[in-house]
Amino acid sequence: MAAYCRGVDRIDPELGRSVFHPDAVADYGDMFQGTGFEFIDFVCEAHRGFLTHTHQIGSISIAVDGDTAASECYVTARLRAENPGGGFVDILSYGRYVDRWARRDDVWRIAHRRYLHEMDETRTIEAGGFAVAGRRDRTDPSYEVLGATR
């Protein structure tokens, strides 16, 4: 689950795709319908239009039954863009990932993801005083520690 968020936030399609089986279904309602791989390509391209973004997951429930599992986790996403009138616009989105997992060749990956959108909001803000330290690619310092596989 964390590798998905990291893959999207670092705009690392290879890492993002690693959480899905090649034939996985990605059901994001009106936003997207297709395979998990196609969704990763779609969302990474869409995120290039933002200055920065971050996804967090929490309240995770998992049920395992042999080589299959089901999970639900809550997700909060924050995306930042420049505001043409000055400052920034933050889009906050709240929802849940309801996933079916399958273990194939001893590797667990998502076989079916359904995103359930709960609410969103848009805020016009002024930036704080801290410089952005993260990078949206494999030059991000986390790759020095975790590599490209987590």
PDB file of C-alpha atoms in Angstrom, residues 5 34 44 48-49 68 71 75 108 110 117:
ATOM      1  CA  CYS A   5       1.669   6.149  -2.555  1.00  0.00           C
ATOM      2  CA  GLY A  34      -8.939   0.342 -16.823  1.00  0.00           C
ATOM      3  CA  CYS A  44       1.649   9.917 -12.892  1.00  0.00           C
ATOM      4  CA  ARG A  48       3.226  16.241 -13.460  1.00  0.00           C
ATOM      5  CA  GLY A  49       0.944  19.289 -13.693  1.00  0.00           C
ATOM      6  CA  THR A  68      -6.336 -14.102  -1.553  1.00  0.00           C
ATOM      7  CA  SER A  71      -8.310  -4.724   2.348  1.00  0.00           C
ATOM      8  CA  VAL A  75      -6.477   7.759   1.742  1.00  0.00           C
ATOM      9  CA  TRP A 108       1.193 -10.394  -3.155  1.00  0.00           C
ATOM     10  CA  ILE A 110      -3.535  -6.000  -6.060  1.00  0.00           C
ATOM     11  CA  HIS A 117     -14.374   9.032  -3.156  1.00  0.00           C
TER      12      HIS A 117
END
